[in-house]
Coordinates of C-alpha atoms in Angstrom, one line a residue:
X1 CA 84.1 134.2 125.9
X2 CA 86.4 133.9 128.9
X3 CA 83.5 133.0 131.2
X4 CA 82.4 130.3 128.7
X5 CA 85.9 128.9 128.6
X6 CA 86.1 128.8 132.4
X7 CA 82.6 127.2 132.7
X8 CA 83.7 124.4 130.3
X9 CA 86.8 123.8 132.3
X10 CA 84.8 123.5 135.5
X11 CA 82.4 121.2 133.8
X12 CA 85.0 118.5 133.0
X13 CA 87.7 119.3 135.6
X14 CA 87.1 116.2 137.8
X15 CA 87.1 113.9 134.8
X16 CA 90.3 115.3 133.4
X17 CA 92.1 115.1 136.8
X18 CA 90.9 111.5 137.4
X19 CA 92.0 110.5 133.9
X20 CA 95.4 112.2 134.4
X21 CA 95.9 110.4 137.7
X22 CA 95.0 107.0 136.2
X23 CA 97.1 107.7 133.2
X24 CA 100.1 108.6 135.4
X25 CA 99.6 105.5 137.5
X26 CA 99.6 103.2 134.5
X27 CA 102.7 104.9 133.0
X28 CA 104.4 104.8 136.4
X29 CA 103.8 101.0 136.8
X30 CA 104.9 100.3 133.2
X31 CA 108.1 102.4 133.7
X32 CA 109.0 100.4 136.8
X33 CA 108.7 97.2 134.8
X34 CA 110.2 98.2 131.4
X35 CA 112.0 101.2 129.8
X36 CA 109.1 102.9 128.1
X37 CA 111.5 105.0 125.9
X38 CA 112.9 101.8 124.3
X39 CA 109.8 99.8 123.3
X40 CA 109.1 98.4 119.8
X41 CA 106.7 100.2 117.5
X42 CA 103.8 97.9 118.3
X43 CA 103.7 99.1 121.9
X44 CA 103.6 102.8 120.9
X45 CA 100.8 102.1 118.4
X46 CA 98.7 100.4 121.1
X47 CA 99.2 103.3 123.5
X48 CA 98.4 105.8 120.7
X49 CA 95.2 104.0 120.0
X50 CA 94.1 104.6 123.6
X51 CA 94.8 108.3 123.2
X52 CA 92.8 108.4 119.9
X53 CA 89.8 106.6 121.6
X54 CA 90.0 109.1 124.4
X55 CA 89.9 112.1 122.0
X56 CA 87.0 110.5 120.1
X57 CA 84.9 109.8 123.1
X58 CA 85.5 113.3 124.6
X59 CA 84.5 115.0 121.4
X60 CA 81.4 112.9 121.0
X61 CA 80.3 113.5 124.5
X62 CA 81.0 117.2 124.7
X63 CA 79.5 118.3 121.3
X64 CA 76.8 115.6 121.5
X65 CA 75.4 117.4 124.5
X66 CA 75.4 120.8 122.8
X67 CA 74.0 119.5 119.6
X68 CA 70.5 119.1 120.9
X69 CA 68.3 121.8 119.4
X70 CA 67.3 123.7 122.6
X71 CA 70.8 123.5 124.0
X72 CA 72.3 124.6 120.7
X73 CA 70.1 127.6 120.4
X74 CA 70.8 128.6 124.0
X75 CA 74.5 128.2 123.4
X76 CA 74.6 130.5 120.3
X77 CA 72.1 133.0 121.6
X78 CA 74.8 135.0 123.3
X79 CA 76.3 138.4 122.5
X80 CA 79.3 136.8 121.0
X81 CA 80.3 135.9 117.4
X82 CA 79.8 132.2 116.7
X83 CA 83.5 131.6 116.1
X84 CA 84.3 133.0 119.6
X85 CA 81.9 130.6 121.2
X86 CA 83.6 127.7 119.2
X87 CA 87.0 128.9 120.3
X88 CA 86.0 128.9 123.9
X89 CA 84.7 125.4 123.8
X90 CA 87.5 124.0 121.8
X91 CA 90.2 125.9 123.8
X92 CA 88.8 124.4 127.1
X93 CA 88.7 121.0 125.6
X94 CA 92.3 121.2 124.4
X95 CA 93.5 122.3 127.8
X96 CA 91.7 119.4 129.4
X97 CA 93.3 117.0 126.9
X98 CA 96.7 118.5 127.6
X99 CA 96.2 117.8 131.4
X100 CA 94.9 114.3 130.8
X101 CA 97.3 113.2 128.1
X102 CA 100.5 115.3 127.9
X103 CA 101.1 116.1 131.6
X104 CA 101.4 112.5 132.8
X105 CA 103.8 111.6 129.9
X106 CA 105.9 114.7 130.7
X107 CA 106.0 113.8 134.4
X108 CA 107.0 110.2 133.6
X109 CA 109.8 111.4 131.3
X110 CA 111.0 113.9 134.0
X111 CA 111.1 111.1 136.6
X112 CA 113.1 108.8 134.2
X113 CA 115.5 111.6 133.4
X114 CA 116.2 112.6 137.0
X115 CA 115.8 109.4 139.0
X116 CA 117.2 106.7 136.7
X117 CA 120.2 106.1 134.4
X118 CA 118.0 105.4 131.4
X119 CA 118.3 107.4 128.3
X120 CA 115.9 110.3 127.7
X121 CA 116.6 112.2 124.5
X122 CA 115.0 115.3 122.9
X123 CA 112.9 113.0 120.8
X124 CA 111.3 111.6 124.0
X125 CA 110.5 115.1 125.2
X126 CA 108.5 115.5 122.0
X127 CA 106.3 112.5 122.8
X128 CA 104.0 114.3 125.2
X129 CA 103.4 116.9 122.4
X130 CA 102.8 114.3 119.8
X131 CA 100.4 112.3 121.9
X132 CA 98.5 115.5 122.7
X133 CA 98.3 116.4 119.1
X134 CA 97.1 112.9 118.2
X135 CA 94.4 113.0 120.8
X136 CA 93.5 116.5 119.5
X137 CA 93.1 115.2 116.0
X138 CA 90.7 112.6 117.2
X139 CA 88.8 115.1 119.4
X140 CA 88.3 117.5 116.5
X141 CA 87.3 114.7 114.1
X142 CA 84.6 113.5 116.5
X143 CA 83.5 117.1 117.2
X144 CA 83.0 117.7 113.5
X145 CA 81.2 114.3 113.2
X146 CA 78.7 115.7 115.8
X147 CA 78.3 119.2 114.5
X148 CA 78.5 118.6 110.7
X149 CA 75.8 117.3 108.5
X150 CA 75.1 113.6 109.2
X151 CA 75.5 112.8 105.5
X152 CA 79.2 113.5 105.5
X153 CA 80.5 114.7 108.8
X154 CA 82.4 111.4 109.6
X155 CA 84.8 112.4 106.8
X156 CA 87.0 114.1 109.4
X157 CA 88.2 110.7 110.5
X158 CA 90.3 110.5 107.3
X159 CA 92.9 112.7 109.0
X160 CA 93.5 110.0 111.5
X161 CA 94.3 107.6 108.7
X162 CA 96.7 110.1 107.1
X163 CA 98.4 110.8 110.4
X164 CA 98.9 107.1 111.2
X165 CA 100.1 106.4 107.7
X166 CA 102.6 109.2 107.4
X167 CA 106.2 108.3 106.5
X168 CA 107.6 111.4 108.2
X169 CA 109.7 111.0 111.4
X170 CA 111.0 113.1 114.3
X171 CA 109.8 116.6 114.5
X172 CA 108.2 116.3 111.1
X173 CA 105.6 114.0 112.5
X174 CA 104.6 116.9 114.9
X175 CA 104.3 119.2 111.9
X176 CA 102.1 116.7 110.0
X177 CA 99.9 116.3 113.0
X178 CA 99.7 120.1 113.4
X179 CA 98.6 120.5 109.8
X180 CA 95.9 117.9 110.3
X181 CA 94.7 119.8 113.4
X182 CA 94.5 123.1 111.5
X183 CA 92.4 121.5 108.7
X184 CA 90.1 119.8 111.3
X185 CA 89.7 123.0 113.3
X186 CA 88.7 124.8 110.0
X187 CA 86.0 122.1 109.5
X188 CA 84.7 122.5 113.0
X189 CA 84.5 126.3 112.6
X190 CA 82.7 125.9 109.3
X191 CA 80.1 123.6 110.9
X192 CA 79.7 125.8 114.0
X193 CA 76.7 127.8 112.8
X194 CA 73.0 128.2 113.9
X195 CA 71.7 125.9 111.1
X196 CA 73.7 122.7 111.5
X197 CA 72.0 121.2 108.5
X198 CA 73.0 124.0 106.1
X199 CA 75.7 123.1 103.5
X200 CA 78.6 125.4 102.9
X201 CA 78.2 127.8 99.9
X202 CA 81.3 129.9 99.6
X203 CA 84.1 128.4 97.5
X204 CA 86.7 128.2 100.3
X205 CA 84.5 126.4 102.9
X206 CA 83.3 124.1 100.1
X207 CA 86.9 123.3 99.2
X208 CA 87.9 122.7 102.8
X209 CA 84.9 120.4 103.3
X210 CA 85.0 118.6 100.0
X211 CA 88.7 117.5 99.8
X212 CA 88.6 115.3 103.0
X213 CA 85.1 114.1 102.0
X214 CA 86.3 112.9 98.6
X215 CA 89.4 111.2 100.1
X216 CA 87.1 109.5 102.6
X217 CA 84.8 108.3 99.7
X218 CA 88.0 107.0 98.0
X219 CA 88.8 104.9 101.0
X220 CA 85.3 103.6 101.2
X221 CA 85.5 102.5 97.6
X222 CA 88.7 100.7 98.4
X223 CA 87.0 98.9 101.2
X224 CA 84.2 97.9 98.9
X225 CA 86.8 96.4 96.5
X226 CA 88.3 94.6 99.5
X227 CA 84.8 93.2 100.3
X228 CA 84.7 91.9 96.7
X229 CA 88.1 90.2 97.3
X230 CA 86.7 88.6 100.5
X231 CA 83.9 87.1 98.5
X232 CA 86.5 85.9 96.0
X233 CA 88.4 84.3 98.9
X234 CA 85.3 82.7 100.3
X235 CA 84.4 81.4 96.9
X236 CA 87.7 79.5 97.0
X237 CA 89.4 80.7 93.7
X238 CA 91.6 83.4 95.1
X239 CA 95.3 82.8 94.3
X240 CA 96.4 83.1 97.9
X241 CA 94.0 80.5 99.3
X242 CA 93.9 78.0 96.5
X243 CA 96.4 76.2 94.3
X244 CA 98.2 79.2 92.8
X245 CA 98.4 79.4 89.0
X246 CA 101.6 77.8 87.5
X247 CA 104.2 80.4 86.6
X248 CA 102.7 83.2 88.7
X249 CA 104.3 85.3 91.4
X250 CA 102.1 83.8 94.2
X251 CA 103.6 80.3 93.4
X252 CA 107.1 81.8 93.3
X253 CA 106.6 83.4 96.7
X254 CA 105.3 80.2 98.3
X255 CA 107.6 77.7 96.6
X256 CA 110.4 75.9 98.4
X257 CA 113.9 77.1 97.4
X258 CA 114.7 73.9 95.6
X259 CA 111.4 73.9 93.6
X260 CA 111.9 77.5 92.7
X261 CA 115.4 77.0 91.4
X262 CA 114.2 74.1 89.3
X263 CA 111.4 76.2 87.8
X264 CA 113.8 79.0 86.9
X265 CA 116.3 76.6 85.4
X266 CA 113.5 75.3 83.2
X267 CA 113.5 78.7 81.4
X268 CA 117.3 78.5 80.8
X269 CA 118.8 77.7 77.4
X270 CA 122.3 77.2 78.8
X271 CA 123.9 73.8 78.1
X272 CA 124.8 73.4 81.8
X273 CA 121.1 73.7 82.9
X274 CA 120.4 69.9 83.1
X275 CA 123.6 69.5 85.2
X276 CA 122.6 72.4 87.5
X277 CA 119.2 70.9 88.0
X278 CA 120.8 67.8 89.3
X279 CA 123.1 69.8 91.6
X280 CA 120.1 71.8 92.9
X281 CA 118.4 68.5 93.8
X282 CA 121.5 67.3 95.8
X283 CA 122.8 70.6 97.3
X284 CA 121.7 72.6 100.3
X285 CA 119.6 75.6 99.1
X286 CA 120.3 78.8 101.1
X287 CA 117.7 81.5 101.4
X288 CA 118.3 85.2 101.8
X289 CA 115.5 87.8 102.3
X290 CA 115.2 91.5 102.8
X291 CA 114.7 92.1 106.5
X292 CA 114.4 95.8 106.7
X293 CA 111.8 98.0 105.0
X294 CA 113.0 101.3 106.6
X295 CA 116.1 102.4 108.4
X296 CA 116.3 104.1 111.7
X297 CA 116.9 107.8 111.5
X298 CA 118.2 110.3 114.0
X299 CA 115.5 111.9 116.1
X300 CA 112.6 109.6 115.1
X301 CA 110.0 109.5 117.9
X302 CA 109.6 105.8 118.0
X303 CA 111.8 102.8 117.4
X304 CA 111.8 100.2 114.7
X305 CA 113.0 97.9 117.4
X306 CA 114.5 98.6 120.9
X307 CA 117.8 100.5 120.4
X308 CA 119.6 98.5 123.2
X309 CA 121.6 95.4 123.8
X310 CA 122.8 93.5 126.9
X311 CA 126.3 92.4 127.8
X312 CA 125.4 89.4 129.9
X313 CA 129.1 88.8 130.8
X314 CA 129.4 92.2 132.5
X315 CA 125.7 92.5 133.4
X316 CA 125.4 95.8 131.5
X317 CA 122.8 97.2 129.2
X318 CA 123.8 99.6 126.5
X319 CA 121.0 102.0 125.3
X320 CA 121.5 104.2 122.2
X321 CA 121.2 108.0 122.7
X322 CA 120.1 109.9 119.6
X323 CA 121.3 113.2 121.2
X324 CA 124.9 112.0 121.8
X325 CA 124.9 109.4 119.0
X326 CA 126.5 107.0 121.4
X327 CA 125.4 104.2 123.7
X328 CA 124.9 104.9 127.4
X329 CA 125.3 102.0 129.8
X330 CA 123.8 101.1 133.1
X331 CA 124.1 98.0 135.4
X332 CA 121.3 95.4 135.1
X333 CA 121.7 94.7 138.8
X334 CA 121.9 98.1 140.4
X335 CA 120.6 100.4 137.5
X336 CA 123.6 102.7 137.9
X337 CA 125.2 104.5 135.0
X338 CA 128.2 102.6 133.6
X339 CA 129.8 104.9 131.0
X340 CA 129.4 105.9 127.4
X341 CA 130.2 103.7 124.4
X342 CA 131.3 105.2 121.0
X343 CA 133.2 104.0 118.0
X344 CA 136.8 103.0 118.4
X345 CA 139.2 103.8 121.3
X346 CA 138.3 107.5 121.3
X347 CA 134.6 106.8 121.5
X348 CA 133.6 108.7 118.3
X349 CA 129.9 109.2 117.5
X350 CA 128.1 106.8 115.3
X351 CA 127.2 108.0 111.8
X352 CA 123.6 106.7 112.1
X353 CA 121.6 105.0 114.8
X354 CA 122.6 101.3 114.8
X355 CA 120.4 98.3 115.4
X356 CA 121.5 95.3 117.5
X357 CA 121.0 92.7 114.8
X358 CA 122.7 89.7 113.2
X359 CA 125.8 87.8 114.2
X360 CA 129.4 87.3 113.0
X361 CA 131.6 84.2 113.3
X362 CA 133.9 84.1 116.3
X363 CA 131.9 86.3 118.7
X364 CA 132.7 85.8 122.4
X365 CA 130.0 85.6 125.0
X366 CA 128.7 89.1 125.7
X367 CA 129.7 90.4 122.2
X368 CA 127.1 91.9 119.9
X369 CA 126.8 93.0 116.3
X370 CA 125.4 96.5 115.6
X371 CA 123.9 97.2 112.2
X372 CA 124.2 100.8 111.1
X373 CA 122.8 102.0 107.8
X374 CA 126.1 101.4 106.0
X375 CA 128.5 100.1 108.6
X376 CA 128.4 96.9 110.7
X377 CA 130.1 97.2 114.1
X378 CA 131.4 94.7 116.5
X379 CA 131.0 95.3 120.3
X380 CA 133.8 93.6 122.2
X381 CA 132.8 92.7 125.7
X382 CA 136.4 92.3 126.9
X383 CA 137.7 95.6 125.7
X384 CA 134.4 97.5 126.0
X385 CA 134.9 99.0 122.6
X386 CA 133.0 99.1 119.3
X387 CA 134.9 98.6 116.1
X388 CA 133.7 98.8 112.5
X389 CA 133.9 95.4 110.7
X390 CA 132.1 95.9 107.4
X391 CA 131.8 99.2 105.6
X392 CA 129.5 99.6 102.5
X393 CA 130.4 101.6 99.4
X394 CA 129.3 105.1 99.2
X395 CA 125.5 105.4 98.8
X396 CA 124.6 101.9 99.7
X397 CA 122.6 100.9 102.8
X398 CA 121.9 97.5 104.4
X399 CA 118.7 95.7 103.7
X400 CA 119.5 92.7 106.0
X401 CA 121.8 91.7 108.7
X402 CA 124.8 89.3 108.3
X403 CA 124.0 85.7 107.3
X404 CA 126.0 82.5 106.6
X405 CA 126.3 80.5 103.5
X406 CA 128.8 77.7 104.1
X407 CA 132.0 79.4 105.4
X408 CA 131.1 82.8 103.9
X409 CA 129.3 85.7 105.5
X410 CA 126.5 87.2 103.3
X411 CA 125.2 90.8 103.5
X412 CA 122.4 92.3 101.5
X413 CA 122.4 96.0 100.6
X414 CA 120.0 98.0 98.6
X415 CA 122.2 97.5 95.5
X416 CA 124.2 94.3 95.8
X417 CA 124.7 91.0 97.6
X418 CA 128.1 90.7 99.3
X419 CA 130.2 87.6 100.3
X420 CA 132.9 87.9 102.9
X421 CA 135.3 85.2 104.1
X422 CA 134.2 84.0 107.5
X423 CA 137.7 83.0 108.5
X424 CA 138.8 86.6 108.3
X425 CA 136.2 87.6 110.8
X426 CA 137.6 85.0 113.2
X427 CA 141.3 85.7 112.7
X428 CA 141.4 89.5 113.0
X429 CA 139.4 92.5 114.0
X430 CA 140.1 94.6 111.0
X431 CA 137.5 95.9 108.5
X432 CA 136.6 93.0 106.2
X433 CA 137.0 93.3 102.5
X434 CA 134.3 91.6 100.3
X435 CA 135.3 88.5 98.4
X436 CA 132.4 88.9 96.0
X437 CA 130.0 91.6 95.1
X438 CA 126.9 90.6 93.1
X439 CA 124.8 93.6 91.9
X440 CA 121.1 93.1 92.3
X441 CA 119.4 92.5 88.9
X442 CA 116.4 94.5 90.0
X443 CA 115.2 97.1 92.5
X444 CA 115.4 96.3 96.2
X445 CA 111.9 97.5 96.9
X446 CA 110.5 94.6 94.8
X447 CA 112.9 91.9 96.0
X448 CA 111.1 89.0 97.6
X449 CA 113.9 86.4 98.1
X450 CA 117.3 85.1 97.0
X451 CA 117.8 81.3 96.7
X452 CA 121.3 80.0 96.0
X453 CA 123.5 76.9 96.0
X454 CA 127.3 76.6 96.2
X455 CA 129.0 75.3 93.1
X456 CA 132.6 74.1 92.5
X457 CA 133.2 77.5 90.8
X458 CA 131.1 80.0 92.7
X459 CA 127.3 80.2 93.2
X460 CA 124.1 79.7 91.4
X461 CA 121.6 82.3 92.5
X462 CA 117.9 82.8 91.8
X463 CA 116.5 86.3 92.5
X464 CA 112.8 86.7 92.8
X465 CA 111.4 90.2 92.4
X466 CA 107.7 90.0 93.3
X467 CA 107.1 91.9 96.5
X468 CA 104.9 94.6 95.1
X469 CA 103.3 92.7 92.1
X470 CA 99.9 92.4 93.9
X471 CA 99.3 96.2 93.9
X472 CA 101.0 96.9 90.5
X473 CA 103.9 98.8 91.9
X474 CA 106.3 96.7 89.9
X475 CA 106.1 93.8 87.5
X476 CA 107.2 90.4 88.9
X477 CA 110.1 88.5 87.4
X478 CA 113.0 86.1 88.2
X479 CA 116.7 86.1 87.2
X480 CA 119.2 83.4 87.7
X481 CA 122.9 84.2 87.8
X482 CA 126.1 82.1 87.8
X483 CA 128.6 83.9 89.9
X484 CA 132.2 82.7 89.5
X485 CA 134.8 82.8 92.3
X486 CA 136.8 85.4 90.4
X487 CA 133.8 87.8 90.3
X488 CA 132.5 87.1 86.7
X489 CA 128.7 87.0 86.4
X490 CA 126.8 85.1 83.7
X491 CA 123.1 85.3 83.3
X492 CA 121.6 81.9 83.3
X493 CA 117.9 82.6 82.9
X494 CA 115.2 85.3 82.9
X495 CA 111.6 84.3 83.7
X496 CA 108.7 86.7 83.7
X497 CA 106.1 85.7 86.3
X498 CA 102.4 85.7 85.7
X499 CA 100.4 88.5 87.4
X500 CA 97.9 86.0 89.0
X501 CA 95.4 88.9 89.6
X502 CA 93.4 90.7 86.9
X503 CA 94.5 94.3 86.2
X504 CA 91.3 95.8 87.7
X505 CA 92.4 94.3 91.0
X506 CA 96.0 95.2 90.8
X507 CA 95.3 98.8 89.8
X508 CA 92.2 99.4 91.9
X509 CA 94.0 102.0 94.0
X510 CA 94.6 104.0 90.8
X511 CA 91.6 103.7 88.5
X512 CA 89.1 104.4 91.4
X513 CA 90.4 108.0 91.2
X514 CA 93.9 108.9 89.9
X515 CA 93.9 112.4 91.7
X516 CA 93.0 110.8 95.0
X517 CA 95.7 108.2 94.5
X518 CA 98.2 110.9 94.0
X519 CA 96.8 113.0 96.9
X520 CA 97.1 110.1 99.3
X521 CA 100.6 109.2 98.4
X522 CA 101.7 112.9 98.5
X523 CA 100.1 113.4 101.9
X524 CA 101.7 110.3 103.5
X525 CA 105.1 111.2 102.0
X526 CA 105.0 114.8 103.2
X527 CA 108.2 115.9 104.9
X528 CA 109.5 112.3 104.7
X529 CA 113.1 111.3 104.1
X530 CA 114.1 109.3 101.1
X531 CA 113.4 105.6 101.4
X532 CA 116.3 103.7 99.7
X533 CA 114.9 100.3 100.7
X534 CA 111.6 101.0 99.0
X535 CA 112.9 102.0 95.5
X536 CA 111.0 100.3 92.7
X537 CA 110.6 100.6 88.9
X538 CA 106.9 101.4 88.6
X539 CA 105.5 100.1 85.3
X540 CA 103.3 102.3 83.1
X541 CA 99.5 102.0 83.7
X542 CA 98.0 99.8 81.1
X543 CA 95.8 101.4 78.4
X544 CA 92.8 99.4 79.6
X545 CA 93.0 101.0 83.1
X546 CA 93.3 104.5 81.6
X547 CA 90.2 103.8 79.6
X548 CA 88.4 102.5 82.7
X549 CA 89.4 105.6 84.7
X550 CA 88.3 107.9 81.7
X551 CA 84.9 106.1 81.5
X552 CA 84.3 106.6 85.2
X553 CA 85.2 110.3 84.9
X554 CA 82.8 110.7 82.0
X555 CA 80.0 109.0 83.9
X556 CA 80.8 111.2 86.9
X557 CA 80.6 114.4 84.7
X558 CA 77.3 113.3 83.3
X559 CA 76.0 112.5 86.8
X560 CA 77.2 115.9 88.1
X561 CA 75.5 117.7 85.2
X562 CA 72.2 116.0 86.1
X563 CA 72.5 116.2 89.8
X564 CA 73.7 119.8 90.1
X565 CA 70.7 120.9 88.1
X566 CA 68.4 119.5 90.8
X567 CA 70.3 121.1 93.7
X568 CA 69.7 124.8 93.2
X569 CA 73.4 125.6 92.5
X570 CA 74.4 128.7 90.6
X571 CA 75.8 128.3 87.0
X572 CA 79.4 128.9 88.0
X573 CA 79.1 126.4 90.9
X574 CA 77.6 123.9 88.5
X575 CA 80.4 124.3 86.0
X576 CA 83.0 124.0 88.7
X577 CA 81.4 120.8 90.1
X578 CA 81.1 119.2 86.7
X579 CA 84.8 119.9 86.0
X580 CA 85.8 118.7 89.4
X581 CA 83.8 115.4 88.9
X582 CA 85.4 115.0 85.5
X583 CA 88.9 115.3 87.1
X584 CA 88.3 113.3 90.4
X585 CA 85.8 110.7 89.2
X586 CA 83.4 108.8 91.3
X587 CA 84.5 110.4 94.7
X588 CA 83.7 113.8 93.3
X589 CA 80.2 112.8 92.2
X590 CA 79.4 111.1 95.5
X591 CA 80.7 114.2 97.4
X592 CA 78.4 116.4 95.3
X593 CA 75.4 114.2 96.2
X594 CA 76.3 114.2 99.9
X595 CA 77.1 117.9 100.2
X596 CA 73.9 119.3 98.7
X597 CA 70.4 117.8 99.1
X598 CA 68.0 117.8 96.2
X599 CA 66.1 121.0 95.8
X600 CA 62.4 120.6 96.6
X601 CA 60.2 120.9 93.4
X602 CA 56.7 122.4 93.6
X603 CA 55.7 120.1 90.7
X604 CA 56.4 117.1 92.9
X605 CA 53.7 118.2 95.4
X606 CA 50.1 116.8 95.3
X607 CA 47.7 118.7 93.0
X608 CA 45.9 120.6 95.8
X609 CA 49.0 121.6 97.7
X610 CA 50.7 122.7 94.5
X611 CA 47.9 125.0 93.6
X612 CA 47.8 126.4 97.1
X613 CA 51.5 127.0 96.9

């Protein structure tokens, strides 16, 4: 085993070293140009795609060479158990990937930590490990694609989808990637046998093989539904690329603010509605939208956006450190460290990582606004201090940065819309008290837009909740409120919006396979923190969709009963598969068909061959 491990290292050593040097050169060049630790999420995704492609190509090349019949027999015809041969090959490959992927990132981080004043936190030291694990996932998925049966071996790629879609952050991402690697390694070991075309027979290998296969089939069915939608789009009657139906959520999302408020007022029975329609036609309509879907958390590996801002007056750049929960500064001209920036005169730590976002009235040149999860801070370039200016109530978090409506400052949280007096922000540096608080008449996760006009006595506001109507996560509707200056709130109108899409389209993620729907959502939310900005009120699934899912499950059971009888399965295995197909639906039936070929029947042979047999 050790000799095979060393031979595999020697086989690819020059390729790994060349890749590592090229990788280090690219990272070194990019680090000289930008701070690689403070890039937006898109940059990290592009780089991770390169690591995934590397792992895929390596696995295809390595195992593709061994899969040839003569080479495969020679490989396994050794005085070693098959699992030891597999461990030798896989262990050598993982070491080579570590040299090619992880070591250059580690060297780059070490250089940035020791030779520059840039921030390198613990989360950055986890990046080499995370990149290596991501490349390992891709390598194992491609290795399984080469060694497993051609009918279903590409199903290992589903783990790349799950890893990329996970909502976990920080060290939990590493744990999710590690779990995916363990499952993929089990798949490779199951496939690593003399007869590569043989299907697994014991219940545990069957379970390990079938679950990702069924999830892969579920995704393929979703893509087929997407293909149907493309045909719908090309045909020209799709709501998004044609004149949307009147009264639907697509029309509400696309409408101008003035038109939308006119439509909502049309559903009002208030005596003031005609007068308000005239005021809407003459007034400036202000729009407010949710800007953030997730909030930055301490220790997350990547950034929603760069956690830095520049003080152009003093030629300083302040970069947030997750370890110290403070900003660390360095000069833009000389790159030398320029101190630490906390909250207040004593430099206290921030409660949560803040985002440089938004603006406040009266800011001087060089000042900035920092948006924490529930506190807005003002960086004063003259005093080099950060002071809290707006503090949310307990349990509320921001969904958008500060905006302006006339002389007022608006702030949107996950529970309410706030109005602050803009003159107070200019005249003093104290914490601002809200002039008005308007509770949201719906869940923030479904909020699309807020349109409002100023009245003599307060504001007229139209709230549109239709962000998740297309995939049936929440029903679309609109509410209009009259908010008085003294804080009183009157409901002006409620308008239920049309669905625009048929239920089979809106619920296709569910009725294709309810268990697979639950499995995917559970897997992507594994070890994830609560998401206050994605809270919705999910409506019950319509009875027609339950009936459609039940019909598909019944057909899957019937198909499994017929198919399993032609595959040579034992009676307990047949019963288990029929029950599984009844629970899982179409993905279960397709996985049964892919896993086990039809048993050859003597009666199907020609007459002479049958008698000879």
